[in-house]
XYZ file of C-alpha atoms in Angstrom:
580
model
C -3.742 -17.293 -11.302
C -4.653 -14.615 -14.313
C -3.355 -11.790 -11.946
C -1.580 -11.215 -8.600
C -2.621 -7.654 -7.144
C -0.669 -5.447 -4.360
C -3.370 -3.601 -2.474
C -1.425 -1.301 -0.502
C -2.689 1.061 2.494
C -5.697 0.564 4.331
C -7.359 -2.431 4.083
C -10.932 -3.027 2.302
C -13.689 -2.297 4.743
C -14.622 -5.486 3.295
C -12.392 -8.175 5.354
C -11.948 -7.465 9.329
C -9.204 -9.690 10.804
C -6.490 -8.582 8.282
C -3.101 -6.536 9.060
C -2.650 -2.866 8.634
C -0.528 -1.833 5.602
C -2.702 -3.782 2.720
C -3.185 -7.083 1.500
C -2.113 -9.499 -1.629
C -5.151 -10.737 -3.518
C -4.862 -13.446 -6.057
C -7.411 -13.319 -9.129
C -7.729 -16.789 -10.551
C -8.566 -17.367 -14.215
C -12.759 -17.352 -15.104
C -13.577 -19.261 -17.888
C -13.849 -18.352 -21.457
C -17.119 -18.032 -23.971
C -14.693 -18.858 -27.276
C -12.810 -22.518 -26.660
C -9.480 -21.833 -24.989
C -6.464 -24.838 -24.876
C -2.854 -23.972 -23.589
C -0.508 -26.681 -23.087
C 3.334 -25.455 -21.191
C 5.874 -27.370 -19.973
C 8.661 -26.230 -17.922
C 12.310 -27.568 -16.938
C 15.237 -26.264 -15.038
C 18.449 -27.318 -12.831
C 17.651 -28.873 -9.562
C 15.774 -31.618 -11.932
C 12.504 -29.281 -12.295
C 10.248 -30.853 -14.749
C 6.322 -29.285 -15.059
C 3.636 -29.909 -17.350
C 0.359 -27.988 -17.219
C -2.599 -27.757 -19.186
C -5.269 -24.974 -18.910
C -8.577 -25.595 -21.042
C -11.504 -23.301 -21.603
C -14.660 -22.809 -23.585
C -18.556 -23.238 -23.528
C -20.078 -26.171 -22.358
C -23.573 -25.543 -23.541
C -24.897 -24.419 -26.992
C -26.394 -21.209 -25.942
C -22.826 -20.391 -24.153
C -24.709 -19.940 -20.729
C -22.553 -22.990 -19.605
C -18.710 -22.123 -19.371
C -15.833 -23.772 -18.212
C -12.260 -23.332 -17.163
C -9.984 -26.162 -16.465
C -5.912 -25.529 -14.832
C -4.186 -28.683 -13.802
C -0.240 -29.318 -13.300
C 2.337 -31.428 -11.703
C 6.187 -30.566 -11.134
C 8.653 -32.261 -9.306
C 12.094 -30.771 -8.796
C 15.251 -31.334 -6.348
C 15.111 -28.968 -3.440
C 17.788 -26.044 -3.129
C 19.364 -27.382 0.533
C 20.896 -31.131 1.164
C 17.559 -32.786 1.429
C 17.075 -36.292 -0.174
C 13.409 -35.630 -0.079
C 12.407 -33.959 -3.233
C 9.405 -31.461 -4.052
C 6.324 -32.850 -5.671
C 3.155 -31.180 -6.198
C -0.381 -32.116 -7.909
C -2.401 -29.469 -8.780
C -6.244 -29.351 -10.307
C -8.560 -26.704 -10.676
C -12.038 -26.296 -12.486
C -14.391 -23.817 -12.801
C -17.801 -23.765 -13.933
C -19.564 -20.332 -14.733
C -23.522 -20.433 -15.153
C -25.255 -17.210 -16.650
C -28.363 -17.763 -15.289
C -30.050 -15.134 -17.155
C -28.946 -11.243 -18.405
C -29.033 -10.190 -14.527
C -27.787 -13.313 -13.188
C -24.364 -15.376 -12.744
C -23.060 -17.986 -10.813
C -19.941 -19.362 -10.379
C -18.743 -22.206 -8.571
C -15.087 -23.113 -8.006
C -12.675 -26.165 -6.650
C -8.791 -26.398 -5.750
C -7.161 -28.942 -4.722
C -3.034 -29.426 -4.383
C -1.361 -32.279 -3.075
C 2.203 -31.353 -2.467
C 5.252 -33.169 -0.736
C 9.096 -31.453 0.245
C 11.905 -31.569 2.639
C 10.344 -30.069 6.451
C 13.273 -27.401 6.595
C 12.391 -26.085 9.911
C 15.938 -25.873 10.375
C 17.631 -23.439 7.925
C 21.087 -22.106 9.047
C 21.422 -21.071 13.413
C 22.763 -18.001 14.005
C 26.801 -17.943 16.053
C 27.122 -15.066 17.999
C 25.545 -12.157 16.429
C 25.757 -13.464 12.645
C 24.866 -16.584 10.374
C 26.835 -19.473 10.959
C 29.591 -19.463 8.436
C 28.733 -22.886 6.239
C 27.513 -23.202 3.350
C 23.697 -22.587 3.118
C 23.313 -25.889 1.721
C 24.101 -27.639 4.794
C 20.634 -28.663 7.213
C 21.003 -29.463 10.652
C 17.862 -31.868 10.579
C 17.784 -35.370 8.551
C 18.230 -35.564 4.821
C 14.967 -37.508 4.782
C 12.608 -34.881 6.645
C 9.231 -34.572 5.051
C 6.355 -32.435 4.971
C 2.824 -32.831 3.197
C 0.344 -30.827 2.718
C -3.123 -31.779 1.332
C -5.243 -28.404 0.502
C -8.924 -28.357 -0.471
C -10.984 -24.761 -1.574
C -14.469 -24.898 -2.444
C -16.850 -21.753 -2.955
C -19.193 -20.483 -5.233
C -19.862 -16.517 -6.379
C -23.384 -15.229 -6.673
C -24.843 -11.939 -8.353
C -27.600 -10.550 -9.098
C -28.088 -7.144 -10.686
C -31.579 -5.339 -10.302
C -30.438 -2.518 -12.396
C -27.349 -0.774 -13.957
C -27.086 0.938 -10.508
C -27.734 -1.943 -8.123
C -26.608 -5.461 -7.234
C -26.341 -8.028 -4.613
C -23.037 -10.272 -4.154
C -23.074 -13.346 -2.625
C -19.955 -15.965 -1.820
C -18.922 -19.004 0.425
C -15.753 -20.700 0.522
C -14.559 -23.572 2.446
C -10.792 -24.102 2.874
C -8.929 -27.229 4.606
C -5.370 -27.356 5.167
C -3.815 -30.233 6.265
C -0.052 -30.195 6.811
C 1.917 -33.573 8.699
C 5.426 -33.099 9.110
C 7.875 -35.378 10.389
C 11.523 -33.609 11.410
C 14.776 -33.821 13.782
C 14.920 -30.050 15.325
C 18.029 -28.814 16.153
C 18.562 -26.503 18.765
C 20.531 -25.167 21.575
C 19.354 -27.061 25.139
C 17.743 -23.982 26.463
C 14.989 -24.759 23.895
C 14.640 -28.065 25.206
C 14.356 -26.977 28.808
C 17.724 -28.824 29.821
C 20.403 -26.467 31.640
C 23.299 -27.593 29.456
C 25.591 -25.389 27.541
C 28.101 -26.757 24.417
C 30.570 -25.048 22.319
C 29.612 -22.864 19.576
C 28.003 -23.978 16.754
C 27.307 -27.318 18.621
C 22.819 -28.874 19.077
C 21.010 -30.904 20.276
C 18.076 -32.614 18.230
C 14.763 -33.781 19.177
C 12.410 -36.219 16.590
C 8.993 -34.289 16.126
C 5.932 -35.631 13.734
C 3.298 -33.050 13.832
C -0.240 -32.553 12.144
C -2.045 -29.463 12.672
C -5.151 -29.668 10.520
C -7.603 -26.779 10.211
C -10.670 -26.036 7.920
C -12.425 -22.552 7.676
C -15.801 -21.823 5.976
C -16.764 -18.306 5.017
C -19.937 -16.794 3.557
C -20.547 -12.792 2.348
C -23.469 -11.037 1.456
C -23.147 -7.108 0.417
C -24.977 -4.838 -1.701
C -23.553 -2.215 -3.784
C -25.753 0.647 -5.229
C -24.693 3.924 -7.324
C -27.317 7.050 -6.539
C -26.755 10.965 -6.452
C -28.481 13.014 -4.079
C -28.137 16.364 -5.526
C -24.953 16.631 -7.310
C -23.100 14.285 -4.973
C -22.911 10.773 -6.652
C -22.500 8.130 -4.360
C -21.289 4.272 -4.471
C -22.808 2.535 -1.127
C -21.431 -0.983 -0.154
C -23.334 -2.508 2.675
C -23.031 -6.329 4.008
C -22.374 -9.010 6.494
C -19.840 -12.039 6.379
C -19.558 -14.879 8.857
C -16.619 -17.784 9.419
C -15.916 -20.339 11.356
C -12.364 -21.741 11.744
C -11.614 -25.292 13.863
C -8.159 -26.148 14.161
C -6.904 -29.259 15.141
C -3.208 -30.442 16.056
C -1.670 -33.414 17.079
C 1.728 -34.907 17.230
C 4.302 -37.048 19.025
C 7.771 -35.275 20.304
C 10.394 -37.672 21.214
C 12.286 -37.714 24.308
C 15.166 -39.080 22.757
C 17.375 -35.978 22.881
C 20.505 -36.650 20.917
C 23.494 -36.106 23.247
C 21.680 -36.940 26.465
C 19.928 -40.539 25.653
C 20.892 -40.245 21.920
C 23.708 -40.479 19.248
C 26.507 -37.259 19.790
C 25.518 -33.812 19.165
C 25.260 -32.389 16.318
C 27.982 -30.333 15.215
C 27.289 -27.566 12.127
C 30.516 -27.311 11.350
C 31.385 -30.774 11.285
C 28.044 -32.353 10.288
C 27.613 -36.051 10.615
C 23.760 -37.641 9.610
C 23.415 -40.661 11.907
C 20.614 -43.054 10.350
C 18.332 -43.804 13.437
C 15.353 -45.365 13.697
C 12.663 -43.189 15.384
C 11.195 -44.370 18.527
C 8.828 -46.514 18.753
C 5.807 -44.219 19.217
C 6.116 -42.787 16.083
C 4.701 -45.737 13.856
C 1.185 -45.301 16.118
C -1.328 -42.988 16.077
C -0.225 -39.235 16.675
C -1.777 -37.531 19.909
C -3.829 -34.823 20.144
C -2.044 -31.975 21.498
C -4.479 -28.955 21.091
C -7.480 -27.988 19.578
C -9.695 -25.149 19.294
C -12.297 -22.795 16.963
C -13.042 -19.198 15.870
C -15.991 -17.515 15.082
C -15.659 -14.070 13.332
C -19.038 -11.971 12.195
C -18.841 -8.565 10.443
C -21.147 -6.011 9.353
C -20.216 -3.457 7.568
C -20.961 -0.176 5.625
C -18.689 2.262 2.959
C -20.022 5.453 0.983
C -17.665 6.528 -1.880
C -18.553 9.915 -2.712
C -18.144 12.116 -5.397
C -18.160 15.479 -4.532
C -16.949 17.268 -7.693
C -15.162 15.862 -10.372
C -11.666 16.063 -9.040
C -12.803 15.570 -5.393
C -13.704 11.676 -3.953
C -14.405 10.969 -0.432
C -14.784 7.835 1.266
C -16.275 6.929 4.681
C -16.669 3.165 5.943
C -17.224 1.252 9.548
C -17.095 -2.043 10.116
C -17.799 -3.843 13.423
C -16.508 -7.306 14.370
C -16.965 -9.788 16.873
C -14.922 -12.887 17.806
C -15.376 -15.736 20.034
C -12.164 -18.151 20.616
C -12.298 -21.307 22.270
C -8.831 -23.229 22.469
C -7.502 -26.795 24.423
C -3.734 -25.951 24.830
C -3.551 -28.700 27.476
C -6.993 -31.457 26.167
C -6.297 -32.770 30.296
C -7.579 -29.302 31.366
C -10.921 -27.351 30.664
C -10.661 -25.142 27.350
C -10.310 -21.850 27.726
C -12.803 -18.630 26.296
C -12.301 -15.198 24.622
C -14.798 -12.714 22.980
C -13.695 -9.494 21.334
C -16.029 -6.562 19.591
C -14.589 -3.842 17.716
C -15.031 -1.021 15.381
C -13.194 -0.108 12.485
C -13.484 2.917 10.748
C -12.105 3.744 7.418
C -11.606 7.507 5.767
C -9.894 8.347 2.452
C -9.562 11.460 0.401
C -8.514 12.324 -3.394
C -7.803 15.457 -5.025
C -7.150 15.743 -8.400
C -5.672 19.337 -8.875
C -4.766 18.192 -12.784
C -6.201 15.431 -14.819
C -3.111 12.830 -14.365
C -2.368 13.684 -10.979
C -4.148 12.586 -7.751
C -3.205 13.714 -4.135
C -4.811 11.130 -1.137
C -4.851 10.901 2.174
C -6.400 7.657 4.627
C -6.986 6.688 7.689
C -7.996 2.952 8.612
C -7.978 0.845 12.240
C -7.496 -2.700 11.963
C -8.722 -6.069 14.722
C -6.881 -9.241 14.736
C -7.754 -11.412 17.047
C -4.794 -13.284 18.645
C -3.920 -16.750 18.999
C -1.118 -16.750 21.123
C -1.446 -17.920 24.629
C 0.198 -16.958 28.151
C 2.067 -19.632 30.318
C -0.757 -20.405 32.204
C -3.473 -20.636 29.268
C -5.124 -17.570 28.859
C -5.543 -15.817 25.530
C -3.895 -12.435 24.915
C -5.692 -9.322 23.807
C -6.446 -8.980 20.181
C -4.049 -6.978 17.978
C -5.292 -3.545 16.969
C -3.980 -0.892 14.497
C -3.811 2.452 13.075
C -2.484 3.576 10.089
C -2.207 6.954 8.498
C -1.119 7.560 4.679
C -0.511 10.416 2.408
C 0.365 10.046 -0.917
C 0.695 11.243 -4.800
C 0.023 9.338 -7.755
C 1.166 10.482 -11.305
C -0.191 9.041 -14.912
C 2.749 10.147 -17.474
C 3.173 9.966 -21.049
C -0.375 10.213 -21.716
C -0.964 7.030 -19.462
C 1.620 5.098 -20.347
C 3.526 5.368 -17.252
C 2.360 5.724 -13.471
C 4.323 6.310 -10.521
C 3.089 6.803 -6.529
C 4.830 8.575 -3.907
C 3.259 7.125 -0.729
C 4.430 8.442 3.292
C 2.825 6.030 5.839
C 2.663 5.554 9.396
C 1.511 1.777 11.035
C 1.089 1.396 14.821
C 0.154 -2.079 16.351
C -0.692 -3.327 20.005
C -0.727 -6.414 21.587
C 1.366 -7.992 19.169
C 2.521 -12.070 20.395
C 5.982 -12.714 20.766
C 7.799 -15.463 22.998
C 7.458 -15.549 26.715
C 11.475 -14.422 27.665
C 10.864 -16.096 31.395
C 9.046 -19.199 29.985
C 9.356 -22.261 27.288
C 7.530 -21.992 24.074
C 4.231 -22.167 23.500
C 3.938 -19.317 26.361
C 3.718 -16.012 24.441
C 3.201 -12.398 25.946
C 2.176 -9.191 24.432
C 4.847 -6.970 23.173
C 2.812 -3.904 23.966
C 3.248 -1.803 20.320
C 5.177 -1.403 17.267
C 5.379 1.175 14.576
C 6.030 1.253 11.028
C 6.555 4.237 9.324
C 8.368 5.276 6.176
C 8.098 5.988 2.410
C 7.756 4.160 -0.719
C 8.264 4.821 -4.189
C 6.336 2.666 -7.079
C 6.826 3.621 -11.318
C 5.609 0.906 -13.857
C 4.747 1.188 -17.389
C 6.197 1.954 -20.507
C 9.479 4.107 -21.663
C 9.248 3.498 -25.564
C 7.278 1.063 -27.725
C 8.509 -2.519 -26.329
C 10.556 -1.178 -23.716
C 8.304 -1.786 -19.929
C 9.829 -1.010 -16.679
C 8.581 -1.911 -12.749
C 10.627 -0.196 -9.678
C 9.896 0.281 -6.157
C 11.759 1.113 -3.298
C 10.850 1.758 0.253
C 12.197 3.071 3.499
C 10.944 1.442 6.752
C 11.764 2.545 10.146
C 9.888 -0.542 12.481
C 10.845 -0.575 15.867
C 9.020 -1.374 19.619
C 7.720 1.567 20.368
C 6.248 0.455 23.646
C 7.568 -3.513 26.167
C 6.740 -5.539 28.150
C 10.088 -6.989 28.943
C 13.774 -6.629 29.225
C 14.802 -8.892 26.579
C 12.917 -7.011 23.647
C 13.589 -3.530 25.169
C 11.759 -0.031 23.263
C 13.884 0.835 20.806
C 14.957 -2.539 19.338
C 13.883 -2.700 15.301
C 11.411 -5.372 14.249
C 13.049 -8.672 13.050
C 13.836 -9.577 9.251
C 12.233 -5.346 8.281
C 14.884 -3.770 6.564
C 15.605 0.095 6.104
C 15.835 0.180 2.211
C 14.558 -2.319 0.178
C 14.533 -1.702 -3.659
C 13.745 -3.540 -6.712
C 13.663 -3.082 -11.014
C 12.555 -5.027 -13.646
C 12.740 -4.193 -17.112
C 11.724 -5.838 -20.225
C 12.468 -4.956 -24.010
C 10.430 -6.882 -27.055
C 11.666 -5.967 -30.282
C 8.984 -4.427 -32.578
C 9.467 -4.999 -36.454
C 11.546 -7.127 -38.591
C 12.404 -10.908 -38.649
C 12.994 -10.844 -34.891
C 9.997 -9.556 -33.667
C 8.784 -10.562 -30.960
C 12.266 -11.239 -29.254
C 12.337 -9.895 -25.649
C 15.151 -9.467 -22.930
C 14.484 -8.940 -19.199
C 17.090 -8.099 -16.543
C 16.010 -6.974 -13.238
C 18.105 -6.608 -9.564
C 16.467 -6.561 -5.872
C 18.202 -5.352 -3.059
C 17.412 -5.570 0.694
C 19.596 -4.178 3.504
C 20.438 -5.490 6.853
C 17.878 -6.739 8.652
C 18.138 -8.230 12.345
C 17.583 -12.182 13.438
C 15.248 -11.852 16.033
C 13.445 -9.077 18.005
C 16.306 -8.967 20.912
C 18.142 -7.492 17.788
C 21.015 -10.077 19.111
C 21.891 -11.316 15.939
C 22.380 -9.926 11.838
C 21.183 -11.132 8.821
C 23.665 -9.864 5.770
C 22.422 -7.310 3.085
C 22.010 -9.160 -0.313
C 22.117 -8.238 -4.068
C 20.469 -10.196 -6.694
C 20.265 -10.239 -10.456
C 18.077 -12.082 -12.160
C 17.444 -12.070 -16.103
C 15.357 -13.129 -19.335
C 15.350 -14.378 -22.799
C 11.661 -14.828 -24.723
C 9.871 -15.318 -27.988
C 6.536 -15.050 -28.551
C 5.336 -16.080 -32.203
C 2.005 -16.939 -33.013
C 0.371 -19.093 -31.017
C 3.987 -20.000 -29.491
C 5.857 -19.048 -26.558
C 9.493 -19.756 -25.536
C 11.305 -18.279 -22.212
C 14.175 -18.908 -20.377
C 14.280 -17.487 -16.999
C 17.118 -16.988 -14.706
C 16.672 -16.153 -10.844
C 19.960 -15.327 -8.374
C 22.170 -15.397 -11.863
C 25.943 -14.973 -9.522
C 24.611 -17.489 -7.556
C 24.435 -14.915 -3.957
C 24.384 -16.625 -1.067
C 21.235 -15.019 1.496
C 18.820 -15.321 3.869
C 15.451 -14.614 2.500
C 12.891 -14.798 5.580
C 13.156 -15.204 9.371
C 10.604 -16.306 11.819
C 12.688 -14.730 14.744
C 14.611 -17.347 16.631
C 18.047 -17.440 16.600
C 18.272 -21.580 16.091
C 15.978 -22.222 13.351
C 13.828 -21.139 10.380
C 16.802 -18.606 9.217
C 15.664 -19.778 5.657
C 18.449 -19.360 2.967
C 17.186 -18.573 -0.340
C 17.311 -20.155 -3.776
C 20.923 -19.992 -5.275
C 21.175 -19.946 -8.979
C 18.555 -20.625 -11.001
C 17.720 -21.295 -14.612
C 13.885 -22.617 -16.290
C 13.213 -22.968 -20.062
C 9.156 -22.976 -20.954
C 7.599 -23.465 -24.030
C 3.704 -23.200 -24.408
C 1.799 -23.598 -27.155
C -2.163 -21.975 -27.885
C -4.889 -23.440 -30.034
């Protein structure tokens, strides 16, 4: 990765099934004309060791021929009581073919093999908190495992008739394949048995599951620059097309422990019973469900420049899905197809050179996966969001800051069936997320960088279906204030230049467990910090994440049992890399 990029507010007229509010886009390293070789190797506590290599440079005399070469593997002790440790195998090349002056062509391949601990688990919540252990401490088997095998290949075509024309062409294929193999803990209402036990007291159930999918994509758009008068315009037309097939299978043991089993499994008092599996699980896994997507777009966008402080922007997009999905393979699959429009509107007003006032407007289509009790699909997820905003270039450039006020709604959005046993899902009816957010990066003095942000975020239901997650109730794991600084200072001159410290803090309120709002996860506070060198064609750092070693739960998924994931604890990595 050369870049990772925070695309905020609407999203690109360019991708359809995507979430209101923006989007994260990785841009991966393209290869070089002049020979490129970078060798780093990493190492930390928790038994992290990492070596990578990333090569570069022509592979033809004329330099039409490029390549670009990343490959690594790590392997490191995970952060909870797992015996299973992290592993990963990474490889990517590149290959970049000028073609001639108007023409390139790039094709790319990824592939990672990684192995860890299948922490489905994390840490249940006890009334309306966190159990009170330490986050170390797993309620599944020390020996849980999950792989996952991941293959990307695509190419990237253009083709410029002119400065002000050109024609962009791309396909990607992408196929995930995770197995895992895990004890799930839970209370017995998740296992459909009427049986209550003391606080902080589950029952566990042996699953092995592989849910397999593979998507292939393809885009074809033009972009042209033209004035009609003295309005300058930058038109982006196109069409993209994917398919998605998913596959899962899996076995799910009826050995309950507790019931036909060893004893519960106590939290508090934890005791890992070695036993075997059943039988079942050496043989072939069984298809459980299966199912594919179609998406196809079309889509147009005029960026206009009205006067030389004053851009407009107009775009529609219209999609249509088909979904075709075998929850139960002994019963015909069941059908959904979805159309929908999707308009797009943005202004920006420079009243002064460095300062630019915007406004936008965007409606997003999702279409949904989750399914009711008896089979049926639910209605696609749509949104609207509104945004107003200022953005502010200081110090002659050197320093930018955005004021942004914003204002999400969603429908239809899939949450669990209160009256039924998962998979059955029903439609929320709508949230909204509104609130404010503050961004300033760049540069104070020579040497001396800063990046802050904080946000506000008021997310609640806005409009249920149900008793159990009544209007009102906030959105799980959103928190009101959310804030975070980095800053870095590289001495200048002298014998030391080159030297660089980094200390940074993040802090995220209270958040709640689950949509019901019935239970709390704890406000945190984290410092992390940074000593470098950078020397020639040399480069030494030692990072440290979590530095007091704060005890807090990073992410929920919203159940009150499992995947309350507890974060990394303290954390130190040395790197040295070395250019030629």
């Amino acid at each position: 990765i050369e870049r990772i990029e925070e695309l905020k507010g609407p999203a690109s007229i360019l991708f359809g099934s995507v979430q209101p509010g923006g989007s994260i886009n990785l841009v991966t390293e393209q290869p070089l004309s002049e020979p490129s070789y970078e060798i780093d190797v990493r190492g930390g506590n928790r038994n992290l060791y990492e070596g990578s290599i990333d090569l570069s440079g022509p592979l033809s005399e004329d330099g039409k021929l490029l390549y670009r070469l990343n490959a690594l593997y790590r392997t490191e002790d995970y952060h909870r009581d797992f015996d299973t440790p992290v592993e990963c195998f990474f490889i990517a090349p590149v290959i970049s073919w000028a073609i001639d002056e108007h023409t390139d062509l790039n094709f790319s391949v990824e592939y990672d093999d990684s192995r860890r601990p299948a922490d489905f688990g994390g840490v249940p919540a006890i009334g309306d908190r966190i159990a009170d252990v330490p986050f170390t401490r797993i309620t599944g088997d020390p020996g849980d495992e999950a792989t996952n095998e991941t293959l990307r290949i695509g190419y990237d075509f253009e083709h410029r008739f002119s400065d002000n024309w050109k024609v962009r062409n791309t396909f990607s294929y992408h196929r995930f394949d995770p197995i895992f193999t895990s004890n799930i803990a839970a209370t017995p209402g998740v296992f459909g048995i009427p049986l209550e036990l003391p606080p902080g007291q589950f029952l566990r159930s042996y699953i092995k599951v592989r849910q397999l999918s593979q998507t292939t994509a393809l885009q074809t758009n033009v972009v042209g620059e033209f004035s009609t008068g003295s309005i300058e315009h930058t038109l982006l037309a196109g069409v993209d097309l994917s398919w998605r097939r998913f596959e899962q299978s899996g076995l799910n043991s009826t050995v309950v422990e507790g019931l036909t089993g060893p004893p519960v499994f106590d939290i508090f008092i934890p005791v890992y019973v070695v036993v075997a599996p059943p039988a079942s699980f050496n043989g072939p896994l069984t298809p459980s469900n299966d199912g594919y997507e179609e998406l196809y777009g079309i889509y147009v966008q005029d960026q206009i420049q009205l006067a030389k402080n004053l851009h407009l922007l107009a775009g529609l997009r219209y999609d249509i899905s088909a979904d075709e999905s075998s929850p139960n393979l002994a019963n015909p699959p069941i059908f959904r197809r979805d159309t929908a429009f999707s308009p797009r509107l943005g202004m920006v007003y420079q009243p002064i050179e460095p300062l630019s006032l915007y406004a936008s407007y965007s409606r997003s289509f999702v279409p949904n996966g989750g399914t009711t009790v008896t089979g049926e699909f639910l209605e696609p997820e749509r949104g609207v969001q509104f945004e107003i905003g200022a953005r502010a270039e200081l110090f002659e450039g050197r320093m930018v800051t955005n004021l942004a006020l914003f204002d999400i709604t969603k429908q239809n959005v899939a949450t669990s069936d209160p009256n039924n046993l998962p998979p059955a899902q029903i439609a929320i009816g709508e949230q909204r997320s509104r609130g404010i957010e503050l961004d300033v990066i760049g540069e104070i003095l020579p040497g001396w960088d800063i990046v802050a942000n904080y946000a506000y975020t008021d997310a609640t239901i806005t409009e249920s279906n149900d008793t159990v997650n009544p209007e009102g109730n906030r959105l799980f794991g959103v928190p009101e204030h959310n804030t975070n600084l980095w800053t870095t200072y590289e001495i200048q001159e002298g014998d030391l230049a080159g030297l660089g410290f980094g200390l940074g803090v993040n802090y995220v309120s209270v958040r709640f467990g689950d949509i019901a709002n019935s239970d709390v996860l704890e406000d945190y506070f984290l410092t992390n910090a940074a000593i470098f060198y950078e020397r020639n064609d040399w480069n030494f750092a030692l990072n440290i994440r979590n530095l007091f070693d704060v005890d807090f739960i990073d992410s929920s998924e919203g159940t009150r049992d499992i995947e309350n994931r507890p974060g990394e604890g303290f954390t130190i990595i040395g790197s040295v890399s070395v250019s030629f």
